[in-house]
Amino acid sequence: MGRYCSEVIGEQETIMSVRKVVTRRSNHFRAIIPSRKNPHPTPCESILEAEFVRFLELSPTVASFIVQPMKLELQVGDEMQRYFPDFRVFLTDGKDVWCEVKPEARLAVARVAARMSAAHARFARDGSKFVVVTDTWLHQEPRRSNVAGLMYHRRAPSLRSR
């Protein structure tokens, strides 16, 4: 399906990002969010991704997630394009969902819409679920204020428990 990167921690194999998300050469927003659901802090390359990570951290239906877990080659129109899905989310019921986080306005751009359509078709061929998570969805109330309030009161992962 695509290329993965993994490491073994103890007896469990952990799948990691295939692309370094946080780098020093960009002037864009970058964040690293502590995680209780993953063995490593979660890097984010946009404010929307950071908001989505906070939602995933608090969702009881999410077991774990990986940031940019795979590199794909997508057929978009007449050309092949490299594509890194933003997240692979593992649910507590054993299913998984591939997610792309985008501002709603960007989906109106023909090039972006074509790329998301190609990604959706690629995952559908493999029998996988692919969703685009937008700022409109993330900012719906009461979801937005609930996530903000719960994150404020949540404690960081304990160093002793690891």
PDB file of C-alpha atoms in Angstrom:
ATOM      1  CA  MET A   1       0.000   0.000   0.000  1.00  0.00           C
ATOM      2  CA  GLY A   2       2.715   2.480   0.927  1.00  0.00           C
ATOM      3  CA  ARG A   3       5.947   2.924   2.849  1.00  0.00           C
ATOM      4  CA  TYR A   4       6.016   2.720   6.655  1.00  0.00           C
ATOM      5  CA  CYS A   5       8.713   3.464   9.209  1.00  0.00           C
ATOM      6  CA  SER A   6       8.763   1.483  12.452  1.00  0.00           C
ATOM      7  CA  GLU A   7      10.798   0.842  15.586  1.00  0.00           C
ATOM      8  CA  VAL A   8      10.567  -1.796  18.292  1.00  0.00           C
ATOM      9  CA  ILE A   9       9.962  -0.565  21.851  1.00  0.00           C
ATOM     10  CA  GLY A  10      10.173  -3.448  24.310  1.00  0.00           C
ATOM     11  CA  GLU A  11       8.212  -6.240  22.664  1.00  0.00           C
ATOM     12  CA  GLN A  12       5.840  -3.972  20.734  1.00  0.00           C
ATOM     13  CA  GLU A  13       6.511  -2.593  17.254  1.00  0.00           C
ATOM     14  CA  THR A  14       5.608   1.075  16.896  1.00  0.00           C
ATOM     15  CA  ILE A  15       4.833   2.606  13.509  1.00  0.00           C
ATOM     16  CA  MET A  16       6.215   6.129  13.208  1.00  0.00           C
ATOM     17  CA  SER A  17       5.999   9.012  10.747  1.00  0.00           C
ATOM     18  CA  VAL A  18       7.754   8.553   7.428  1.00  0.00           C
ATOM     19  CA  ARG A  19       8.342  12.292   7.098  1.00  0.00           C
ATOM     20  CA  LYS A  20       9.782  14.662   9.688  1.00  0.00           C
ATOM     21  CA  VAL A  21       6.937  17.041  10.537  1.00  0.00           C
ATOM     22  CA  VAL A  22       8.699  19.603  12.729  1.00  0.00           C
ATOM     23  CA  THR A  23      11.788  21.115  11.106  1.00  0.00           C
ATOM     24  CA  ARG A  24      13.785  24.282  11.782  1.00  0.00           C
ATOM     25  CA  ARG A  25      13.695  25.694   8.261  1.00  0.00           C
ATOM     26  CA  SER A  26      10.035  26.669   8.100  1.00  0.00           C
ATOM     27  CA  ASN A  27       8.355  29.911   9.165  1.00  0.00           C
ATOM     28  CA  HIS A  28       5.012  28.175   9.626  1.00  0.00           C
ATOM     29  CA  PHE A  29       3.278  27.080  12.826  1.00  0.00           C
ATOM     30  CA  ARG A  30       4.757  23.956  14.390  1.00  0.00           C
ATOM     31  CA  ALA A  31       3.886  22.256  17.679  1.00  0.00           C
ATOM     32  CA  ILE A  32       4.716  19.135  19.635  1.00  0.00           C
ATOM     33  CA  ILE A  33       1.834  17.932  21.816  1.00  0.00           C
ATOM     34  CA  PRO A  34       2.363  15.500  24.723  1.00  0.00           C
ATOM     35  CA  SER A  35       0.456  12.272  24.214  1.00  0.00           C
ATOM     36  CA  ARG A  36      -1.106   9.716  26.525  1.00  0.00           C
ATOM     37  CA  LYS A  37      -2.139   7.512  23.602  1.00  0.00           C
ATOM     38  CA  ASN A  38       1.230   7.249  21.857  1.00  0.00           C
ATOM     39  CA  PRO A  39       4.757   6.446  23.051  1.00  0.00           C
ATOM     40  CA  HIS A  40       6.093   9.771  21.684  1.00  0.00           C
ATOM     41  CA  PRO A  41       4.898  13.404  21.730  1.00  0.00           C
ATOM     42  CA  THR A  42       2.874  14.275  18.622  1.00  0.00           C
ATOM     43  CA  PRO A  43       4.341  16.749  16.093  1.00  0.00           C
ATOM     44  CA  CYS A  44       1.879  19.033  14.267  1.00  0.00           C
ATOM     45  CA  GLU A  45       2.475  21.358  11.343  1.00  0.00           C
ATOM     46  CA  SER A  46      -0.641  23.521  11.611  1.00  0.00           C
ATOM     47  CA  ILE A  47      -2.986  24.949  14.204  1.00  0.00           C
ATOM     48  CA  LEU A  48      -5.772  22.751  12.799  1.00  0.00           C
ATOM     49  CA  GLU A  49      -3.636  19.616  13.155  1.00  0.00           C
ATOM     50  CA  ALA A  50      -2.884  20.584  16.765  1.00  0.00           C
ATOM     51  CA  GLU A  51      -6.616  21.021  17.435  1.00  0.00           C
ATOM     52  CA  PHE A  52      -7.308  17.617  15.864  1.00  0.00           C
ATOM     53  CA  VAL A  53      -4.587  15.966  17.987  1.00  0.00           C
ATOM     54  CA  ARG A  54      -6.188  17.414  21.112  1.00  0.00           C
ATOM     55  CA  PHE A  55      -9.536  15.986  19.994  1.00  0.00           C
ATOM     56  CA  LEU A  56      -7.938  12.547  19.355  1.00  0.00           C
ATOM     57  CA  GLU A  57      -6.243  12.615  22.762  1.00  0.00           C
ATOM     58  CA  LEU A  58      -9.592  13.172  24.484  1.00  0.00           C
ATOM     59  CA  SER A  59     -11.800  10.905  22.366  1.00  0.00           C
ATOM     60  CA  PRO A  60     -12.726   7.666  24.175  1.00  0.00           C
ATOM     61  CA  THR A  61     -13.156   5.868  20.823  1.00  0.00           C
ATOM     62  CA  VAL A  62      -9.512   6.512  19.799  1.00  0.00           C
ATOM     63  CA  ALA A  63      -6.924   3.977  20.984  1.00  0.00           C
ATOM     64  CA  SER A  64      -3.898   5.575  19.280  1.00  0.00           C
ATOM     65  CA  PHE A  65      -2.862   7.474  16.168  1.00  0.00           C
ATOM     66  CA  ILE A  66       0.142   8.090  13.946  1.00  0.00           C
ATOM     67  CA  VAL A  67       1.146  11.363  12.289  1.00  0.00           C
ATOM     68  CA  GLN A  68       1.978  11.094   8.576  1.00  0.00           C
ATOM     69  CA  PRO A  69       2.356   7.334   8.742  1.00  0.00           C
ATOM     70  CA  MET A  70       2.819   6.552   5.071  1.00  0.00           C
ATOM     71  CA  LYS A  71       4.058   7.869   1.747  1.00  0.00           C
ATOM     72  CA  LEU A  72       1.778   7.226  -1.232  1.00  0.00           C
ATOM     73  CA  GLU A  73       2.025   7.900  -4.936  1.00  0.00           C
ATOM     74  CA  LEU A  74      -1.344   9.200  -6.148  1.00  0.00           C
ATOM     75  CA  GLN A  75      -2.581   9.525  -9.709  1.00  0.00           C
ATOM     76  CA  VAL A  76      -3.959  13.086  -9.788  1.00  0.00           C
ATOM     77  CA  GLY A  77      -5.153  13.943 -13.268  1.00  0.00           C
ATOM     78  CA  ASP A  78      -2.305  13.185 -15.665  1.00  0.00           C
ATOM     79  CA  GLU A  79       0.497  13.148 -13.101  1.00  0.00           C
ATOM     80  CA  MET A  80       1.733  11.070 -10.190  1.00  0.00           C
ATOM     81  CA  GLN A  81       2.052  13.014  -6.941  1.00  0.00           C
ATOM     82  CA  ARG A  82       3.642  12.167  -3.622  1.00  0.00           C
ATOM     83  CA  TYR A  83       1.151  12.229  -0.756  1.00  0.00           C
ATOM     84  CA  PHE A  84       1.508  11.851   3.002  1.00  0.00           C
ATOM     85  CA  PRO A  85      -1.845  11.366   4.805  1.00  0.00           C
ATOM     86  CA  ASP A  86      -1.902  13.483   7.972  1.00  0.00           C
ATOM     87  CA  PHE A  87      -3.092  10.779  10.398  1.00  0.00           C
ATOM     88  CA  ARG A  88      -3.917   7.136  10.757  1.00  0.00           C
ATOM     89  CA  VAL A  89      -6.302   6.771  13.693  1.00  0.00           C
ATOM     90  CA  PHE A  90      -6.745   3.402  15.417  1.00  0.00           C
ATOM     91  CA  LEU A  91     -10.139   3.061  17.081  1.00  0.00           C
ATOM     92  CA  THR A  92     -10.971   1.059  20.192  1.00  0.00           C
ATOM     93  CA  ASP A  93     -13.238  -1.248  18.139  1.00  0.00           C
ATOM     94  CA  GLY A  94     -10.221  -2.421  16.114  1.00  0.00           C
ATOM     95  CA  LYS A  95     -10.963  -0.361  12.990  1.00  0.00           C
ATOM     96  CA  ASP A  96      -8.775   2.403  11.638  1.00  0.00           C
ATOM     97  CA  VAL A  97      -9.412   5.637   9.741  1.00  0.00           C
ATOM     98  CA  TRP A  98      -7.049   7.664   7.560  1.00  0.00           C
ATOM     99  CA  CYS A  99      -7.484  11.423   8.067  1.00  0.00           C
ATOM    100  CA  GLU A 100      -6.442  14.577   6.272  1.00  0.00           C
ATOM    101  CA  VAL A 101      -6.838  17.888   8.118  1.00  0.00           C
ATOM    102  CA  LYS A 102      -7.619  20.891   5.895  1.00  0.00           C
ATOM    103  CA  PRO A 103      -9.299  24.273   6.155  1.00  0.00           C
ATOM    104  CA  GLU A 104     -12.723  24.126   4.466  1.00  0.00           C
ATOM    105  CA  ALA A 105     -11.747  26.970   2.115  1.00  0.00           C
ATOM    106  CA  ARG A 106      -8.791  24.976   0.742  1.00  0.00           C
ATOM    107  CA  LEU A 107     -11.161  22.225  -0.455  1.00  0.00           C
ATOM    108  CA  ALA A 108     -12.640  24.738  -2.917  1.00  0.00           C
ATOM    109  CA  VAL A 109      -9.276  24.944  -4.719  1.00  0.00           C
ATOM    110  CA  ALA A 110      -9.463  22.625  -7.745  1.00  0.00           C
ATOM    111  CA  ARG A 111      -5.942  21.216  -7.271  1.00  0.00           C
ATOM    112  CA  VAL A 112      -6.583  20.383  -3.583  1.00  0.00           C
ATOM    113  CA  ALA A 113     -10.028  18.920  -4.344  1.00  0.00           C
ATOM    114  CA  ALA A 114      -8.521  16.690  -7.052  1.00  0.00           C
ATOM    115  CA  ARG A 115      -5.814  15.472  -4.661  1.00  0.00           C
ATOM    116  CA  MET A 116      -8.359  14.674  -1.910  1.00  0.00           C
ATOM    117  CA  SER A 117     -10.552  12.868  -4.436  1.00  0.00           C
ATOM    118  CA  ALA A 118      -7.575  10.799  -5.609  1.00  0.00           C
ATOM    119  CA  ALA A 119      -6.666   9.971  -1.984  1.00  0.00           C
ATOM    120  CA  HIS A 120     -10.253   8.959  -1.227  1.00  0.00           C
ATOM    121  CA  ALA A 121     -10.315   6.671  -4.297  1.00  0.00           C
ATOM    122  CA  ARG A 122      -6.953   5.125  -3.375  1.00  0.00           C
ATOM    123  CA  PHE A 123      -8.013   4.260   0.167  1.00  0.00           C
ATOM    124  CA  ALA A 124     -11.426   3.012  -1.024  1.00  0.00           C
ATOM    125  CA  ARG A 125      -9.667   0.577  -3.412  1.00  0.00           C
ATOM    126  CA  ASP A 126      -7.830  -0.867  -0.409  1.00  0.00           C
ATOM    127  CA  GLY A 127     -11.038  -1.076   1.626  1.00  0.00           C
ATOM    128  CA  SER A 128      -9.892   1.658   4.021  1.00  0.00           C
ATOM    129  CA  LYS A 129     -11.852   4.616   5.321  1.00  0.00           C
ATOM    130  CA  PHE A 130     -10.534   8.094   4.469  1.00  0.00           C
ATOM    131  CA  VAL A 131     -11.993  11.335   5.815  1.00  0.00           C
ATOM    132  CA  VAL A 132     -11.105  14.995   5.455  1.00  0.00           C
ATOM    133  CA  VAL A 133     -11.410  16.789   8.791  1.00  0.00           C
ATOM    134  CA  THR A 134     -12.088  20.500   8.321  1.00  0.00           C
ATOM    135  CA  ASP A 135     -11.923  23.579  10.504  1.00  0.00           C
ATOM    136  CA  THR A 136     -15.720  23.756  10.248  1.00  0.00           C
ATOM    137  CA  TRP A 137     -16.021  20.327  11.907  1.00  0.00           C
ATOM    138  CA  LEU A 138     -13.316  21.010  14.511  1.00  0.00           C
ATOM    139  CA  HIS A 139     -14.811  24.387  15.461  1.00  0.00           C
ATOM    140  CA  GLN A 140     -18.392  23.184  15.959  1.00  0.00           C
ATOM    141  CA  GLU A 141     -19.781  23.933  19.380  1.00  0.00           C
ATOM    142  CA  PRO A 142     -19.873  22.440  21.921  1.00  0.00           C
ATOM    143  CA  ARG A 143     -16.994  20.293  20.578  1.00  0.00           C
ATOM    144  CA  ARG A 144     -14.503  23.155  20.428  1.00  0.00           C
ATOM    145  CA  SER A 145     -15.130  24.534  23.916  1.00  0.00           C
ATOM    146  CA  ASN A 146     -15.337  21.029  25.430  1.00  0.00           C
ATOM    147  CA  VAL A 147     -11.935  20.072  24.009  1.00  0.00           C
ATOM    148  CA  ALA A 148     -10.394  23.358  25.165  1.00  0.00           C
ATOM    149  CA  GLY A 149     -11.831  23.006  28.676  1.00  0.00           C
ATOM    150  CA  LEU A 150     -10.872  19.354  29.073  1.00  0.00           C
ATOM    151  CA  MET A 151      -7.330  19.925  27.770  1.00  0.00           C
ATOM    152  CA  TYR A 152      -6.904  22.749  30.284  1.00  0.00           C
ATOM    153  CA  HIS A 153      -7.690  20.386  33.159  1.00  0.00           C
ATOM    154  CA  ARG A 154      -5.894  17.329  31.793  1.00  0.00           C
ATOM    155  CA  ARG A 155      -2.584  16.487  33.354  1.00  0.00           C
ATOM    156  CA  ALA A 156       0.498  15.714  31.312  1.00  0.00           C
ATOM    157  CA  PRO A 157       1.545  12.066  31.059  1.00  0.00           C
ATOM    158  CA  SER A 158       3.278  10.896  34.204  1.00  0.00           C
ATOM    159  CA  LEU A 159       6.962  10.147  33.748  1.00  0.00           C
ATOM    160  CA  ARG A 160       6.760   7.448  36.430  1.00  0.00           C
ATOM    161  CA  SER A 161       4.089   5.474  34.548  1.00  0.00           C
ATOM    162  CA  ARG A 162       6.236   4.983  31.441  1.00  0.00           C
TER     163      ARG A 162
END
